Coordinates of C-alpha atoms and ligand atoms in Angstrom, one line a residue:
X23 CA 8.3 -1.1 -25.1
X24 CA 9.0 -1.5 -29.1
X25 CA 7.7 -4.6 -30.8
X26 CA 8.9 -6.5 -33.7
X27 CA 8.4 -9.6 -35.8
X28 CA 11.0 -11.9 -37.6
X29 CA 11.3 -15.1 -39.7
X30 CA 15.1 -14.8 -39.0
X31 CA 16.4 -18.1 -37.5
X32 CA 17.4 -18.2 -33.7
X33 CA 21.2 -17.8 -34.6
X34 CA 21.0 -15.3 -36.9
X35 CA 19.4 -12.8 -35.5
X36 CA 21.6 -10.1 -33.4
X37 CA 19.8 -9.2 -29.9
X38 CA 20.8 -8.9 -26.3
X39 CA 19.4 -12.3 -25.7
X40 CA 17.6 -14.6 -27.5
X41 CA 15.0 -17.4 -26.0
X42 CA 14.9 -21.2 -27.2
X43 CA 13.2 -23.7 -25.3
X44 CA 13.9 -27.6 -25.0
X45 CA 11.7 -30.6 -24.0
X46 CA 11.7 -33.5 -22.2
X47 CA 13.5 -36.4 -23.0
X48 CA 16.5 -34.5 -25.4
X49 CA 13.5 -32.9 -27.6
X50 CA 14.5 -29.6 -29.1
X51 CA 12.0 -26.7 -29.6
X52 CA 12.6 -25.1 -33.0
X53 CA 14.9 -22.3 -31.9
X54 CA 17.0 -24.7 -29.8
X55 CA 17.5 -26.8 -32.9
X56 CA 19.1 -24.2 -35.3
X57 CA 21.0 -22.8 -31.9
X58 CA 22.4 -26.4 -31.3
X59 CA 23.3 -26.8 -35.4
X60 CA 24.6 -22.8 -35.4
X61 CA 26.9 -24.0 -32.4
X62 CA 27.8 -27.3 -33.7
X63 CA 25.9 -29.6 -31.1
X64 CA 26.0 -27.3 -27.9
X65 CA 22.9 -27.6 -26.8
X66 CA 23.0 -31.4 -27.2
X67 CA 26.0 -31.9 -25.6
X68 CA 24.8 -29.2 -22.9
X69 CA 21.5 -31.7 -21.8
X70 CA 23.7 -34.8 -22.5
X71 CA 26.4 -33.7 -19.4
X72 CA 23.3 -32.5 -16.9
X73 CA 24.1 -29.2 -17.1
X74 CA 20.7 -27.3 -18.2
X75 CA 17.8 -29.1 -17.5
X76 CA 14.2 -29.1 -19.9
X77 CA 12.4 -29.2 -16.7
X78 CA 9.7 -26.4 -17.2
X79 CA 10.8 -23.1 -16.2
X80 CA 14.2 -23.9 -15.5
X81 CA 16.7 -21.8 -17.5
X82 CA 20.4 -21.7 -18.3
X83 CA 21.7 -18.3 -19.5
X84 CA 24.6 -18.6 -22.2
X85 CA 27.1 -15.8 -23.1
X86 CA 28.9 -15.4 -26.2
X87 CA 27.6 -18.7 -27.8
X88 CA 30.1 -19.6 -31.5
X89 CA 27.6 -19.2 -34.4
X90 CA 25.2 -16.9 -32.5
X91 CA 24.6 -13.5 -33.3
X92 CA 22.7 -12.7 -30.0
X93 CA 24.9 -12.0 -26.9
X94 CA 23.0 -14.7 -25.0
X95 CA 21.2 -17.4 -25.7
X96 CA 18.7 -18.4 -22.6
X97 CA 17.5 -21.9 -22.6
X98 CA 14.2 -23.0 -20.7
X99 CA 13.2 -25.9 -20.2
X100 CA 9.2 -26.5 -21.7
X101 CA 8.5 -29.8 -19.6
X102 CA 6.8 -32.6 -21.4
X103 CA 6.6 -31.6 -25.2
X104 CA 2.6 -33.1 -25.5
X105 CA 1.6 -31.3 -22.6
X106 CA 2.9 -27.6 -23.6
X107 CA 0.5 -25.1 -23.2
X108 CA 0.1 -21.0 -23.0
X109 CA 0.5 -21.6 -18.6
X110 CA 3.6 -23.5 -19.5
X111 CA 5.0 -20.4 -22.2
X112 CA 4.3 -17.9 -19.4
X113 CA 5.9 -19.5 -17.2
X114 CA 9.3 -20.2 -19.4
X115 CA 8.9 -16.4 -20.9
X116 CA 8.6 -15.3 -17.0
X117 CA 11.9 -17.3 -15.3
X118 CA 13.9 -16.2 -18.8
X119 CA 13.3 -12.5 -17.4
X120 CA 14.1 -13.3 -13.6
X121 CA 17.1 -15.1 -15.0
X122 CA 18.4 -12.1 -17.1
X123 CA 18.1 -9.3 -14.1
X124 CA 21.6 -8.6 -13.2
X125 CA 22.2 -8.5 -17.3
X126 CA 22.1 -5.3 -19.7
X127 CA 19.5 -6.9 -21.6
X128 CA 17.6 -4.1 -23.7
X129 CA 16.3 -6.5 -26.9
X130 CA 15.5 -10.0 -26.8
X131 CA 14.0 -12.2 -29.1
X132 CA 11.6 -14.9 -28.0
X133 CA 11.9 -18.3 -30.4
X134 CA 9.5 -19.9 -27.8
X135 CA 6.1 -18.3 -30.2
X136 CA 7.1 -21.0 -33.2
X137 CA 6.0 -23.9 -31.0
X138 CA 3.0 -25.2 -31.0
X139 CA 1.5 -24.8 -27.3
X140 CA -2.4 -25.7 -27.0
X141 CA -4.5 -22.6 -27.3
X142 CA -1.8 -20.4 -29.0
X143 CA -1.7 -18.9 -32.6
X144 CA 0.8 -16.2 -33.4
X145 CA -2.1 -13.7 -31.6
X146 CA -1.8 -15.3 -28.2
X147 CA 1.7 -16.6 -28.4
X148 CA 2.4 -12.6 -28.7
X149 CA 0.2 -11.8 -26.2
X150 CA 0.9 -14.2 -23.0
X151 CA 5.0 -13.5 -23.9
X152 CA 3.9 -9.6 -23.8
X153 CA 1.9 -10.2 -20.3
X154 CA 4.3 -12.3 -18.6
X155 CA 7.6 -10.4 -19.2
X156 CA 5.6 -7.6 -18.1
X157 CA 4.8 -9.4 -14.9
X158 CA 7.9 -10.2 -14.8
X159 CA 9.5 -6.9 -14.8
X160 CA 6.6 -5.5 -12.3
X161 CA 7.9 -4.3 -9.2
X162 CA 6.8 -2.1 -6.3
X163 CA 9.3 -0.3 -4.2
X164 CA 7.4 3.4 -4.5
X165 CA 7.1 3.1 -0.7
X166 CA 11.1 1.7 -0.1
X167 CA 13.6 4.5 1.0
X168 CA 17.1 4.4 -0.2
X169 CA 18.7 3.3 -3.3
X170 CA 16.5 0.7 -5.2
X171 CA 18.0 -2.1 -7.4
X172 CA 17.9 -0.5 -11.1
X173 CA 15.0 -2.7 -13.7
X174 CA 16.2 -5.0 -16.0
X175 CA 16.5 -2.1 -19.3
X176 CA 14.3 -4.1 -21.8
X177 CA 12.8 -1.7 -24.5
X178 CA 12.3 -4.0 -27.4
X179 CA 11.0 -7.8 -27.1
X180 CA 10.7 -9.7 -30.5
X181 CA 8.6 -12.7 -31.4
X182 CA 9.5 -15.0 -34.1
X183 CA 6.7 -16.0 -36.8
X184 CA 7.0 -19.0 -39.3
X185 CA 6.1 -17.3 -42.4
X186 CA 5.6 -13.1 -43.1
X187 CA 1.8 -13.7 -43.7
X188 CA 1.6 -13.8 -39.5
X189 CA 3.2 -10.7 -38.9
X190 CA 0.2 -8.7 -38.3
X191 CA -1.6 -11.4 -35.5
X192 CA 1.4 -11.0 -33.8
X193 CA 2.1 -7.7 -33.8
X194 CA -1.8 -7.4 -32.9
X195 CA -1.4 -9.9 -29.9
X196 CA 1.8 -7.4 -28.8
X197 CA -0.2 -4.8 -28.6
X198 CA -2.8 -6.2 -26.8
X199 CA -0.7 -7.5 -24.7
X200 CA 1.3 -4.4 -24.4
X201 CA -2.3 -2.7 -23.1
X202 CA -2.9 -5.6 -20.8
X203 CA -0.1 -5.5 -19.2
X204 CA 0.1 -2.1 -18.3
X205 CA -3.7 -2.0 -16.6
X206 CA -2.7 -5.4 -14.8
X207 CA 0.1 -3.2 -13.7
X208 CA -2.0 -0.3 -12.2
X209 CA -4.6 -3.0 -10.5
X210 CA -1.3 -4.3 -8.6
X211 CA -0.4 -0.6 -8.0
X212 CA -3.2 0.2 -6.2
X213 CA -3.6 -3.2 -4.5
X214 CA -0.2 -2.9 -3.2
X215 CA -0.5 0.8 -1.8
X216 CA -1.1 1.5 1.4
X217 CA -4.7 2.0 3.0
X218 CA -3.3 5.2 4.6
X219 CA -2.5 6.1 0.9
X220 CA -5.0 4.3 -1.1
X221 CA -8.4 5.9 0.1
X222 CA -11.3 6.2 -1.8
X223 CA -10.4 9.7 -2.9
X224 CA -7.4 8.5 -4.0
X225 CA -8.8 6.1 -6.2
X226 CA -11.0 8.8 -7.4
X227 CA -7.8 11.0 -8.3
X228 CA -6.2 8.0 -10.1
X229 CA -9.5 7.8 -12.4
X230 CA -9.4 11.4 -13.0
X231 CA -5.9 11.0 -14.0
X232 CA -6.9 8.4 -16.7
X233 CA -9.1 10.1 -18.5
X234 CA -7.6 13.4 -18.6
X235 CA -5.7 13.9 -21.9
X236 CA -8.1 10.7 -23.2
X237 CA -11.2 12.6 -25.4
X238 CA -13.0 9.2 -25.1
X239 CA -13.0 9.1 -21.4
X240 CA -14.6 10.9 -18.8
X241 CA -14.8 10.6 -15.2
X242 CA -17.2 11.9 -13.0
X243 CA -17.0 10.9 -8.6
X244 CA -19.9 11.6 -6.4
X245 CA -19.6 12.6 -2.9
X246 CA -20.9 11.4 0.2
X247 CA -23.9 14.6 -0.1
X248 CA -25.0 13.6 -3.3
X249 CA -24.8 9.7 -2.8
X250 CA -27.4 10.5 0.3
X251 CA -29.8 12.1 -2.3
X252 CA -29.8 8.9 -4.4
X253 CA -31.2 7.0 -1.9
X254 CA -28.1 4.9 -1.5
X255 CA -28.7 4.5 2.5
X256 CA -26.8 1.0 2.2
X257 CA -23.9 2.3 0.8
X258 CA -23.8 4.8 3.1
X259 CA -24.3 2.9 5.9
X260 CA -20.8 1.4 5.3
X261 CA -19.0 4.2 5.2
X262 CA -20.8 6.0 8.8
X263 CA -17.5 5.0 10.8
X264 CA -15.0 6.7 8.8
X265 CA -13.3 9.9 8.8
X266 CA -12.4 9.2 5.5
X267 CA -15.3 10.1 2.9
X268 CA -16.4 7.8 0.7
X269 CA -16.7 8.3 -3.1
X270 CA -18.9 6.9 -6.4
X271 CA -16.4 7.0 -8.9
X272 CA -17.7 6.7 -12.9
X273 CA -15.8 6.4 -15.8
X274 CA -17.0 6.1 -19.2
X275 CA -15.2 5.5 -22.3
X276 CA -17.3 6.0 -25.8
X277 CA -16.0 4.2 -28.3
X278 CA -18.9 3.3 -30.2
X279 CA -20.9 5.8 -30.6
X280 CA -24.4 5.2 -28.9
X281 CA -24.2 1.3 -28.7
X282 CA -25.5 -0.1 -25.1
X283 CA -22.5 0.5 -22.5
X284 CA -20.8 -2.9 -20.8
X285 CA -20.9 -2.0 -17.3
X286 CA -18.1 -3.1 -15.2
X287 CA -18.7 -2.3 -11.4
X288 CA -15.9 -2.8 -8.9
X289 CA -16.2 -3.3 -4.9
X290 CA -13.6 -0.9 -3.2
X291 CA -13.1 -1.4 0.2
X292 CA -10.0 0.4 0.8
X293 CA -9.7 -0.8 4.2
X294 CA -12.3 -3.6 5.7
X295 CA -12.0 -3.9 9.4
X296 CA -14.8 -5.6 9.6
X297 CA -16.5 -2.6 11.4
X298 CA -18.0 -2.9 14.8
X299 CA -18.3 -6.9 14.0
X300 CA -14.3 -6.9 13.9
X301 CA -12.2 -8.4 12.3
X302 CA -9.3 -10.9 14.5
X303 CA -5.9 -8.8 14.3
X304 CA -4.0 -11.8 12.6
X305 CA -3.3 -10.7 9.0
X306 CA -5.9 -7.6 9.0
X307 CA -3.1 -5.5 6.9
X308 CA -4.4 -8.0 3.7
X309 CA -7.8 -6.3 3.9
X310 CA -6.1 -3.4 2.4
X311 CA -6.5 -5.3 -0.9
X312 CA -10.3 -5.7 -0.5
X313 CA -10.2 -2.5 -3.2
X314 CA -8.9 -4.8 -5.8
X315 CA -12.2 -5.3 -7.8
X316 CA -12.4 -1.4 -7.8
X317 CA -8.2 -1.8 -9.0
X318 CA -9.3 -4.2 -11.5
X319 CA -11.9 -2.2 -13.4
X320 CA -10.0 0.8 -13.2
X321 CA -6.8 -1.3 -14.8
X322 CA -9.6 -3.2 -17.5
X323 CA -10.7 0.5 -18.3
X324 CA -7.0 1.6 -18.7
X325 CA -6.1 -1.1 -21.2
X326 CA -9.1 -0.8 -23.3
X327 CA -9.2 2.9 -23.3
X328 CA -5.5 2.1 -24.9
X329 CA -6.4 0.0 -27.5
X330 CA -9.0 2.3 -28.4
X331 CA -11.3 -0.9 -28.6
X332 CA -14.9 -0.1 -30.4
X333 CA -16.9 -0.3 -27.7
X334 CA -18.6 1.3 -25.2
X335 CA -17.3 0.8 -21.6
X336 CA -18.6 2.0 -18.4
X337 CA -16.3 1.4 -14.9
X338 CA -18.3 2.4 -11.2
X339 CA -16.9 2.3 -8.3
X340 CA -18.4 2.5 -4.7
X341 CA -15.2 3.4 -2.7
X342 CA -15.3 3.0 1.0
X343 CA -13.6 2.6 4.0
X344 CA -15.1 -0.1 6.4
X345 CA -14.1 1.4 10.2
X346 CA -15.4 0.8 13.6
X347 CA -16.4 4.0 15.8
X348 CA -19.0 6.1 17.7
X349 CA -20.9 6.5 14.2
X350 CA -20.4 3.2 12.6
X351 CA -23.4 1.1 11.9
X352 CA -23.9 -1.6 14.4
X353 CA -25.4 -5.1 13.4
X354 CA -28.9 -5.3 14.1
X355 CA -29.5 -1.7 12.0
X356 CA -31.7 -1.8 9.4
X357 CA -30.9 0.4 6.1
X358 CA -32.5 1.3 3.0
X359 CA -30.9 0.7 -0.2
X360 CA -31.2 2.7 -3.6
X361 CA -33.8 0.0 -4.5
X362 CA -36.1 0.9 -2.1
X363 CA -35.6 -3.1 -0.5
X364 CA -34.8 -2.5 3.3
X365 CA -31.7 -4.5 4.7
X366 CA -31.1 -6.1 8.1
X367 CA -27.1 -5.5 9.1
X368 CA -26.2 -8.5 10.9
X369 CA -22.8 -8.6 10.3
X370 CA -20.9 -5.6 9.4
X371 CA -18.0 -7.5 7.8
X372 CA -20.6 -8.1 5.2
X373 CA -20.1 -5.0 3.2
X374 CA -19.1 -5.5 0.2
X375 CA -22.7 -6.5 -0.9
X376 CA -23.8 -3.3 1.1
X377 CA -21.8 -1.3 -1.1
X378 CA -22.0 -3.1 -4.0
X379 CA -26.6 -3.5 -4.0
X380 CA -26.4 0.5 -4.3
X381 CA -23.9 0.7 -7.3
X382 CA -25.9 -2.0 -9.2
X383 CA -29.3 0.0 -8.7
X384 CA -27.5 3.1 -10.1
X385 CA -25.9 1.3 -13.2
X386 CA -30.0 0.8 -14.5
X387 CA -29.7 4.2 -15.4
X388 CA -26.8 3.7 -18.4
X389 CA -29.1 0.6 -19.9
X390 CA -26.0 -1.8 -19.7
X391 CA -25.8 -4.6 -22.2
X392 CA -24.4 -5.9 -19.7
X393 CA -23.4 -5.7 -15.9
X394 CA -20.4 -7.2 -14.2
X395 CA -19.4 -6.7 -10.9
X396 CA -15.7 -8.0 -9.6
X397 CA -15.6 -7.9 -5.6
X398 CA -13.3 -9.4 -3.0
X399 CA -16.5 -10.8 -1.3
X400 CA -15.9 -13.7 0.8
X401 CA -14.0 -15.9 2.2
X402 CA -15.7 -18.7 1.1
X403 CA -14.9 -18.5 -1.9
X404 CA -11.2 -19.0 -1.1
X405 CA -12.9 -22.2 0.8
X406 CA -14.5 -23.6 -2.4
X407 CA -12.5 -22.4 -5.2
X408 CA -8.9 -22.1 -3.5
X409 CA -6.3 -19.5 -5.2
X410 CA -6.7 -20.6 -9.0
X411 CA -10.2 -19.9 -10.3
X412 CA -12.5 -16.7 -9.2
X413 CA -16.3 -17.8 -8.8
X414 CA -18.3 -16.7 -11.5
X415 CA -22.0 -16.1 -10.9
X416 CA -24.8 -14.7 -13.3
X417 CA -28.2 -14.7 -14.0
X418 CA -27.6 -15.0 -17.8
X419 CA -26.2 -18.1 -19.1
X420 CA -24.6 -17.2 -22.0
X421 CA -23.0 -14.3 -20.0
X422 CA -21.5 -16.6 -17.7
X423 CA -20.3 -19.2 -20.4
X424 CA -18.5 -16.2 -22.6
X425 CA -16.6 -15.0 -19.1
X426 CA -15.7 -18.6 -18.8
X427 CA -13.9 -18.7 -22.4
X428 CA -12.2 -15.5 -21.7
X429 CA -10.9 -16.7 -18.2
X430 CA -9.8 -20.1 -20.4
X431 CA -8.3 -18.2 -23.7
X432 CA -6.3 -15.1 -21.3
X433 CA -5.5 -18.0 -18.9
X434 CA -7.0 -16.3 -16.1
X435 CA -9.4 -18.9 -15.1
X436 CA -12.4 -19.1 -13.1
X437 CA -15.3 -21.2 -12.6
X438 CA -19.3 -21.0 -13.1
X439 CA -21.3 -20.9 -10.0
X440 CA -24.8 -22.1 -9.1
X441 CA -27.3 -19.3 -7.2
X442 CA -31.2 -20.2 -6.9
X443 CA -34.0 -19.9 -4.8
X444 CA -33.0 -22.6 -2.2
X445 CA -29.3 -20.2 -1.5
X446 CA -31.5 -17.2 -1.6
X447 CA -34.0 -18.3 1.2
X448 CA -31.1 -18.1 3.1
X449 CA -31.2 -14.6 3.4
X450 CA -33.9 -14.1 5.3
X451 CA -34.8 -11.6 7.7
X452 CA -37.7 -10.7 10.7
X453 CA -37.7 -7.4 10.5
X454 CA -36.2 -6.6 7.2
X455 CA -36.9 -7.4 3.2
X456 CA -33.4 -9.5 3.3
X457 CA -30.7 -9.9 5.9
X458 CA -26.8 -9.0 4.6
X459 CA -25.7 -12.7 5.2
X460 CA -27.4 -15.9 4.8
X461 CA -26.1 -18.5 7.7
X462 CA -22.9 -20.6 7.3
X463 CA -23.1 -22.8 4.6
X464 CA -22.7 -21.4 1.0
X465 CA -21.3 -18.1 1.8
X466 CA -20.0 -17.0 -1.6
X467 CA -23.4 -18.5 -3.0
X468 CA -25.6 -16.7 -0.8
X469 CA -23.5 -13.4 -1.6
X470 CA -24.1 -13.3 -4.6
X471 CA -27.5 -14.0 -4.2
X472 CA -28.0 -11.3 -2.2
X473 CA -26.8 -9.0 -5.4
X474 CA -29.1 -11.1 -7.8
X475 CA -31.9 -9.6 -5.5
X476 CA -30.6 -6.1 -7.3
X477 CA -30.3 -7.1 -10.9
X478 CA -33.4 -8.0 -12.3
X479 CA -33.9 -7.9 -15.7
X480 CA -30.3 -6.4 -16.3
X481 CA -27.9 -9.3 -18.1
X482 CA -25.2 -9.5 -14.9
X483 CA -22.2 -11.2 -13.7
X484 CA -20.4 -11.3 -10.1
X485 CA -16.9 -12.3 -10.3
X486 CA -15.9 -13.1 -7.0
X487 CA -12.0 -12.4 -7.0
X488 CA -11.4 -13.0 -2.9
X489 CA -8.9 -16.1 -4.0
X490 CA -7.2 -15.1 -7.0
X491 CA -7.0 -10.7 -6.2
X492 CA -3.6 -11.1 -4.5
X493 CA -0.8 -13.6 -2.8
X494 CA 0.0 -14.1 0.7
X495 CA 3.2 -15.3 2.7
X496 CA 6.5 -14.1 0.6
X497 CA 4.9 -13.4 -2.7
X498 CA 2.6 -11.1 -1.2
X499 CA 1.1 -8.5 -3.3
X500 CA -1.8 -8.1 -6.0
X501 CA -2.1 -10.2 -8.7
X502 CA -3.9 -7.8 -11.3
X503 CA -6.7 -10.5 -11.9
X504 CA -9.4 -10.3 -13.3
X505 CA -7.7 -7.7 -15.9
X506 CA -6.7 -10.2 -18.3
X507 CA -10.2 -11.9 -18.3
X508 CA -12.0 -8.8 -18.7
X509 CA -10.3 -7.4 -21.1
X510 CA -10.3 -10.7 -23.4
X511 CA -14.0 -10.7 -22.9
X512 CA -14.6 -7.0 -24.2
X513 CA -11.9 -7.8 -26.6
X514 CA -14.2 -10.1 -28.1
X515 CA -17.2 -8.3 -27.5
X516 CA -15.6 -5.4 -29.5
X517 CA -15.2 -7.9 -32.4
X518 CA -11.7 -7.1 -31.9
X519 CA -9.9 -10.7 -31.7
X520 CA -8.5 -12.1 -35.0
Ligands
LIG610 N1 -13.5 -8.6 2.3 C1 -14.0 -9.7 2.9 C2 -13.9 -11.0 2.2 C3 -12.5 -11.7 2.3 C4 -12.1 -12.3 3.4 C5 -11.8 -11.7 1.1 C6 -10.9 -12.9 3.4 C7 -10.6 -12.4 1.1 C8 -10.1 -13.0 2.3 C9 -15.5 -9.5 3.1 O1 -15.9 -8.2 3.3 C10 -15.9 -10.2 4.3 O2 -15.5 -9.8 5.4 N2 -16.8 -11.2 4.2 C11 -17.2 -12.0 5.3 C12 -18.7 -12.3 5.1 C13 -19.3 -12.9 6.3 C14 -19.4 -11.9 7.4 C15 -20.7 -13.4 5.9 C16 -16.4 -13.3 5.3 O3 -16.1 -13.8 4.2 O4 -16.0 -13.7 6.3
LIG611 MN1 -15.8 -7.6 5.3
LIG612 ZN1 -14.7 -6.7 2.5

């Protein structure tokens, strides 16, 4: 995708389309104002008969407008003009694509980044318009047979600026967005493969394939063999039912020289059955997206690796299928993690953690600056938090509070989360150091408590991501989250943000 920046006004401009946006109550963005004088009072007369509507996200395509240079002019509504906002631009940017899809459209020009939306400077007015087109255009018919419906041909997107002097945010906030986009398009990618596809090796190949051709990054994947010589017996002990093997995938990305690595760990569960404490049949195939921590780490490593951000950046993934059998571990097992602390199995659907305690106690070795770890890991955190905001836990206040901003500034939200003492008694066990669950009430607490019992002393996050990782019913598919958040945060961390 090319990028560019203009001053031009709406009308004069030549494009394939170009975007103007109209308010509430006859209001008219800044782009729908010059379109409406360029066309001697079309746009007016347009809102005045009922025929487009500034409702938001609703748009009316226009071909061949008098006094326009573009081809089409598309004209979204923005809602209530006090209440605009970067959701509210996505959103517009987003039903403009949908609405041009059966069009030629290779260039458009989007007026929408001249109006002033809460949170947005020419940065992240480029940014969100450069993510949500490129949700927008996502699709994922790899695994459809027959002829597929050609993508809209869009190779050039342009953003309007008020003056020349904000040219280069913008153009930054493309590119950014430009990077995003594409790793929020490989986390979907491997959330929406198949789990007869999408094994752990296969999300081992995928990480090779990043870094090869990338002098920064390097990936390494342990086996099953050398995994059992760390000492990672709970790990291991997910993986005992499966044919396929499991993998520890690690990828690191130097960009800053010998600075203290951000360590981003991701639960991938290519498959989660539940194991011998199975899971009921109804809607099992979505536990093939319970790899979507593991996608998004992989996709935050592939858009910083592409905006060759100054920092260091380490991604680890325990891969694992989670199957009943002969060999599979059976609740009431005890195992013994990486960290020495024994673990009572009493429910096998709790694996993620099992997976997850090992790859934490290996990450001591890179002397993180900091740890996060993004997991699928409970339902009840769809229960508390719903499908907006991932839960975010930490033992590090100021950790939590800076993954909160960039949730808030990339508009992909979450929400801090309490642990303590009182969630953690809840784990346990008679004959173990801890149990793998910790009773009914609290379950996303108590998880991530259970984890806090491997981090000590280590600065360290746990997004859970159960609610927000992908969409159910008709829309259903991954979401790419937490890429956008992650990759604000190291953004920032790298100093890299205007
Ligand atoms: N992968 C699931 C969590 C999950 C469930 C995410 C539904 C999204 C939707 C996880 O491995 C799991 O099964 N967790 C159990 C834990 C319980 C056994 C303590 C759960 O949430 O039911
Ligand atoms: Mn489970
Ligand atoms: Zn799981």
């Amino acid at each position: 995708m090319k990028y560019f920046t203009t001053t031009s006004k709406a009308s004069r401009r030549a494009s394939d389309c170009v975007i103007v946006g109209i308010y509430n109550r006859g209001k008219l963005g800044i782009g729908a104002t010059d379109i409406d004088t360029a066309s001697k009072g079309l746009v007016r007369s347009l809102i005045k008969s009922g025929d487009i509507s500034a409702e938001a996200g609703r748009v009316a395509v226009l071909p061949d407008v008098p006094g326009v240079k573009a081809k089409r002019v598309a004209i979204v509504g923005l809602g209530k003009s006090d209440s605009l906002d970067a959701i509210v631009m996505r959103k517009a940017v987003a039903a403009t694509i949908k609405a041009l899809a059966d069009t030629k459209t290779r260039q458009i020009l989007n007026t929408l980044t001249l109006e002033p939306a809460k949170g947005c400077n020419p940065y992240y007015h480029a940014r969100h318009s450069v993510e949500a087109i490129g949700d927008a255009l996502y699709r994922f018919d790899q695994m459809k047979s027959g002829r597929k419906k050609a993508p809209l041909p869009l190779s050039t997107i342009g953003h309007s600026i008020a003056k020349r002097g904000d040219a280069r945010q913008s153009m930054l906030g493309a590119d950014h967005g430009d990077a995003i986009a594409n790793g929020v398009a490989v986390a979907k990618d491997l959330g929406n493969l198949p789990p007869n596809v999408c094994t752990p090796s296969y999300l081992g190949r995928v990480a090779k394939k990043l870094s090869s051709g990338n002098g920064k990054l390097s990936t390494r994947i342990l086996n099953e063999a050398e995994m059992k010589k760390l000492g990672m017996g709970s790990l291991l002990s997910v993986t005992a039912g499966a044919v396929e093997p499991g993998k520890l995938i690690i990828m690191q990305y130097k960009g800053a020289g010998s600075d203290k690595p951000v360590v981003l760990v991701g639960k991938g569960v290519t498959f989660d059955t539940g194991g011998i404490s199975l899971k009921p049949g109804l809607g099992m195939d979505e536990m093939k997206f319970d790899m979507c921590g593991a996608a998004s780490v992989i996709g935050t490593m592939a858009a910083i690796s592409r905006m060759k951000l100054p920092i260091n950046l380490t991604v680890v993934v325990p891969a694992v299928e989670n199957m009943p059998s002969g060999t599979a571990t059976r609740p009431g097992d005890i195992v013994k993690s990486m960290s020495g602390q024994t673990i009572e199995v009493l429910n096998t659907d709790a694996e993620g953690r099992l997976i997850l305690c090992d790859a934490l106690t290996y990450v001591r070795r890179f002397k993180p600056a900091a740890v996060i770890d993004v997991a699928t890991l409970t339902g009840a955190c769809v229960v508390a938090l719903g499908h907006h905001r991932c839960a975010i836990y930490a033992n590090d206040d100021k950790l939590q509070a800076e993954l909160f901003t960039a949730g808030d500034n990339s508009e992909d939200i979450g929400w801090p989360m309490p642990m303590g003492e009182q969630y953690a008694a809840q784990l346990k066990s008679n004959f173990a150091d801890i149990a793998n669950i910790g009773g009914p009430g609290g379950g996303s607490v108590t998880a991530a408590c259970f984890l806090g019992k491997f981090t000590d002393g280590m600065s360290w996050a746990h997004l859970d991501i159960a609610g927000v990782a992908w969409k159910s019913g008709a829309q259903k598919g991954g979401t790419g989250r937490p890429v956008p958040m992650l990759s604000e945060f190291l953004l920032s961390r790298a100093g890299a943000l205007p």
